[in-house]
Amino acid sequence: QVQLVESGGGVVQPGGSLRLSCVASGSINSINVMGWYRQAPGKERELVAVETRTGSTNYADSVKGRFTISRDYATNTVHLQMNSLKLEDTAVYYCHATGVVIADTFYGMPAWGKGTLVTVSS
């Protein structure tokens, strides 16, 4: 099994920046897709940004130009640099991984971290 542990959440003023990190642990051979989702109070969980093993990225329209995802394949880590934060970015941010190969066994079920809270407040 793969475990995802997020860090970097906190409280920031509008216009500020935060950097989230997520480390995947376990005997991981590879991870196909890794990235971030978020869930605001009273709303459904939504995609923020993901990156595939080929380097292809997908961003929510609401964060394009402000957030940047990056992966470190050697350490199975994914980062989310969040700039120009807005009040509406307040949410719990979840790390996500799919297509994980552990000890040469493919796991199709997605893995989720426990989440890290980002609060944008003046």
PDB file of C-alpha atoms in Angstrom:
ATOM      1  CA  GLN A   1       0.000   0.000   0.000  1.00  0.00           C
ATOM      2  CA  VAL A   2       1.082   3.554  -0.630  1.00  0.00           C
ATOM      3  CA  GLN A   3       0.763   6.277   1.975  1.00  0.00           C
ATOM      4  CA  LEU A   4       0.529   9.942   1.046  1.00  0.00           C
ATOM      5  CA  VAL A   5       1.500  12.587   3.590  1.00  0.00           C
ATOM      6  CA  GLU A   6       0.841  16.256   2.918  1.00  0.00           C
ATOM      7  CA  SER A   7       2.485  19.294   4.479  1.00  0.00           C
ATOM      8  CA  GLY A   8       2.606  23.033   3.999  1.00  0.00           C
ATOM      9  CA  GLY A   9      -0.910  24.177   4.724  1.00  0.00           C
ATOM     10  CA  GLY A  10      -1.659  27.209   6.861  1.00  0.00           C
ATOM     11  CA  VAL A  11      -3.212  30.643   7.047  1.00  0.00           C
ATOM     12  CA  VAL A  12      -2.306  33.298   4.510  1.00  0.00           C
ATOM     13  CA  GLN A  13      -3.662  36.676   3.487  1.00  0.00           C
ATOM     14  CA  PRO A  14      -5.211  37.255   0.068  1.00  0.00           C
ATOM     15  CA  GLY A  15      -2.473  37.718  -2.507  1.00  0.00           C
ATOM     16  CA  GLY A  16      -0.052  35.617  -0.518  1.00  0.00           C
ATOM     17  CA  SER A  17       1.670  32.342  -1.353  1.00  0.00           C
ATOM     18  CA  LEU A  18       1.944  28.851   0.057  1.00  0.00           C
ATOM     19  CA  ARG A  19       3.754  25.734  -1.067  1.00  0.00           C
ATOM     20  CA  LEU A  20       2.221  22.326  -0.421  1.00  0.00           C
ATOM     21  CA  SER A  21       4.212  19.113  -0.513  1.00  0.00           C
ATOM     22  CA  CYS A  22       3.214  15.472  -0.554  1.00  0.00           C
ATOM     23  CA  VAL A  23       5.449  12.468  -0.139  1.00  0.00           C
ATOM     24  CA  ALA A  24       4.410   8.976  -1.167  1.00  0.00           C
ATOM     25  CA  SER A  25       5.926   6.228   0.917  1.00  0.00           C
ATOM     26  CA  GLY A  26       6.146   2.482   0.374  1.00  0.00           C
ATOM     27  CA  SER A  27       8.098   0.193  -1.933  1.00  0.00           C
ATOM     28  CA  ILE A  28       7.044   2.245  -4.924  1.00  0.00           C
ATOM     29  CA  ASN A  29       8.280   1.462  -8.390  1.00  0.00           C
ATOM     30  CA  SER A  30       6.322   4.213 -10.099  1.00  0.00           C
ATOM     31  CA  ILE A  31       3.257   6.454  -9.888  1.00  0.00           C
ATOM     32  CA  ASN A  32       1.368   7.310 -13.055  1.00  0.00           C
ATOM     33  CA  VAL A  33      -0.622  10.348 -11.954  1.00  0.00           C
ATOM     34  CA  MET A  34       0.041  12.436  -8.877  1.00  0.00           C
ATOM     35  CA  GLY A  35      -1.485  15.686  -7.853  1.00  0.00           C
ATOM     36  CA  TRP A  36      -3.902  17.715  -5.768  1.00  0.00           C
ATOM     37  CA  TYR A  37      -7.622  18.002  -5.157  1.00  0.00           C
ATOM     38  CA  ARG A  38      -9.408  20.299  -2.738  1.00  0.00           C
ATOM     39  CA  GLN A  39     -12.674  20.448  -0.874  1.00  0.00           C
ATOM     40  CA  ALA A  40     -14.134  23.677   0.420  1.00  0.00           C
ATOM     41  CA  PRO A  41     -16.803  23.722   3.150  1.00  0.00           C
ATOM     42  CA  GLY A  42     -20.153  22.671   1.727  1.00  0.00           C
ATOM     43  CA  LYS A  43     -18.705  21.816  -1.677  1.00  0.00           C
ATOM     44  CA  GLU A  44     -17.627  18.689  -3.492  1.00  0.00           C
ATOM     45  CA  ARG A  45     -14.027  17.677  -3.858  1.00  0.00           C
ATOM     46  CA  GLU A  46     -12.542  19.101  -7.046  1.00  0.00           C
ATOM     47  CA  LEU A  47      -9.378  18.702  -9.071  1.00  0.00           C
ATOM     48  CA  VAL A  48      -6.769  21.402  -8.573  1.00  0.00           C
ATOM     49  CA  ALA A  49      -3.776  20.129 -10.540  1.00  0.00           C
ATOM     50  CA  VAL A  50      -2.301  16.786 -11.569  1.00  0.00           C
ATOM     51  CA  GLU A  51       0.788  15.681 -13.442  1.00  0.00           C
ATOM     52  CA  THR A  52       1.328  12.389 -15.279  1.00  0.00           C
ATOM     53  CA  ARG A  53       4.567  10.433 -15.566  1.00  0.00           C
ATOM     54  CA  THR A  54       5.025  11.885 -19.037  1.00  0.00           C
ATOM     55  CA  GLY A  55       5.013  15.377 -17.600  1.00  0.00           C
ATOM     56  CA  SER A  56       1.581  16.317 -18.843  1.00  0.00           C
ATOM     57  CA  THR A  57      -0.302  18.616 -16.482  1.00  0.00           C
ATOM     58  CA  ASN A  58      -3.943  19.491 -15.968  1.00  0.00           C
ATOM     59  CA  TYR A  59      -5.119  22.467 -13.949  1.00  0.00           C
ATOM     60  CA  ALA A  60      -8.507  23.678 -12.837  1.00  0.00           C
ATOM     61  CA  ASP A  61      -9.432  26.832 -14.727  1.00  0.00           C
ATOM     62  CA  SER A  62      -9.754  28.686 -11.435  1.00  0.00           C
ATOM     63  CA  VAL A  63      -6.064  28.200 -10.586  1.00  0.00           C
ATOM     64  CA  LYS A  64      -4.393  28.490 -13.991  1.00  0.00           C
ATOM     65  CA  GLY A  65      -1.654  31.087 -13.966  1.00  0.00           C
ATOM     66  CA  ARG A  66      -1.539  31.141 -10.170  1.00  0.00           C
ATOM     67  CA  PHE A  67      -0.712  27.558  -9.114  1.00  0.00           C
ATOM     68  CA  THR A  68       2.141  25.395 -10.353  1.00  0.00           C
ATOM     69  CA  ILE A  69       2.485  21.660  -9.839  1.00  0.00           C
ATOM     70  CA  SER A  70       5.819  19.889  -9.881  1.00  0.00           C
ATOM     71  CA  ARG A  71       6.961  16.328  -9.243  1.00  0.00           C
ATOM     72  CA  ASP A  72      10.190  14.843  -8.029  1.00  0.00           C
ATOM     73  CA  TYR A  73      10.145  11.338  -9.457  1.00  0.00           C
ATOM     74  CA  ALA A  74      13.226  10.231  -7.533  1.00  0.00           C
ATOM     75  CA  THR A  75      11.559  10.879  -4.173  1.00  0.00           C
ATOM     76  CA  ASN A  76       7.906  10.306  -5.178  1.00  0.00           C
ATOM     77  CA  THR A  77       7.071  13.826  -4.106  1.00  0.00           C
ATOM     78  CA  VAL A  78       4.650  16.314  -5.569  1.00  0.00           C
ATOM     79  CA  HIS A  79       4.529  20.026  -4.799  1.00  0.00           C
ATOM     80  CA  LEU A  80       1.916  22.688  -5.368  1.00  0.00           C
ATOM     81  CA  GLN A  81       3.163  26.273  -5.459  1.00  0.00           C
ATOM     82  CA  MET A  82       0.187  28.539  -4.849  1.00  0.00           C
ATOM     83  CA  ASN A  83       0.563  32.236  -5.604  1.00  0.00           C
ATOM     84  CA  SER A  84      -1.899  35.129  -5.624  1.00  0.00           C
ATOM     85  CA  LEU A  85      -4.149  33.227  -3.268  1.00  0.00           C
ATOM     86  CA  LYS A  86      -7.789  34.230  -3.095  1.00  0.00           C
ATOM     87  CA  LEU A  87     -10.434  33.831  -0.416  1.00  0.00           C
ATOM     88  CA  GLU A  88     -12.087  31.173  -2.548  1.00  0.00           C
ATOM     89  CA  ASP A  89      -8.950  29.036  -2.445  1.00  0.00           C
ATOM     90  CA  THR A  90      -9.733  28.212   1.181  1.00  0.00           C
ATOM     91  CA  ALA A  91     -10.160  24.449   1.405  1.00  0.00           C
ATOM     92  CA  VAL A  92      -8.674  21.198   2.569  1.00  0.00           C
ATOM     93  CA  TYR A  93      -6.128  20.140  -0.035  1.00  0.00           C
ATOM     94  CA  TYR A  94      -5.702  16.431  -0.651  1.00  0.00           C
ATOM     95  CA  CYS A  95      -2.786  14.688  -2.285  1.00  0.00           C
ATOM     96  CA  HIS A  96      -3.831  12.079  -4.856  1.00  0.00           C
ATOM     97  CA  ALA A  97      -2.056   9.283  -6.669  1.00  0.00           C
ATOM     98  CA  THR A  98      -3.255   6.759  -9.227  1.00  0.00           C
ATOM     99  CA  GLY A  99      -1.600   4.026 -11.207  1.00  0.00           C
ATOM    100  CA  VAL A 100       0.803   3.062  -8.457  1.00  0.00           C
ATOM    101  CA  VAL A 101       3.199   0.155  -8.938  1.00  0.00           C
ATOM    102  CA  ILE A 102       4.508  -1.333  -5.702  1.00  0.00           C
ATOM    103  CA  ALA A 103       6.919  -4.245  -5.736  1.00  0.00           C
ATOM    104  CA  ASP A 104       6.015  -4.805  -9.404  1.00  0.00           C
ATOM    105  CA  THR A 105       2.289  -5.023  -8.589  1.00  0.00           C
ATOM    106  CA  PHE A 106      -0.081  -2.511 -10.174  1.00  0.00           C
ATOM    107  CA  TYR A 107      -2.694  -0.899  -7.920  1.00  0.00           C
ATOM    108  CA  GLY A 108      -5.570   0.651  -9.832  1.00  0.00           C
ATOM    109  CA  MET A 109      -7.384   2.173  -6.865  1.00  0.00           C
ATOM    110  CA  PRO A 110      -6.495   5.810  -6.193  1.00  0.00           C
ATOM    111  CA  ALA A 111      -4.662   6.729  -3.003  1.00  0.00           C
ATOM    112  CA  TRP A 112      -5.467   9.810  -0.946  1.00  0.00           C
ATOM    113  CA  GLY A 113      -3.688  11.715   1.756  1.00  0.00           C
ATOM    114  CA  LYS A 114      -5.474  12.918   4.885  1.00  0.00           C
ATOM    115  CA  GLY A 115      -5.453  16.502   3.689  1.00  0.00           C
ATOM    116  CA  THR A 116      -3.926  19.804   4.728  1.00  0.00           C
ATOM    117  CA  LEU A 117      -5.966  22.919   5.443  1.00  0.00           C
ATOM    118  CA  VAL A 118      -5.316  26.119   3.527  1.00  0.00           C
ATOM    119  CA  THR A 119      -7.076  29.194   4.859  1.00  0.00           C
ATOM    120  CA  VAL A 120      -6.980  32.460   2.952  1.00  0.00           C
ATOM    121  CA  SER A 121      -8.211  35.230   5.181  1.00  0.00           C
ATOM    122  CA  SER A 122      -7.700  38.933   5.687  1.00  0.00           C
TER     123      SER A 122
END
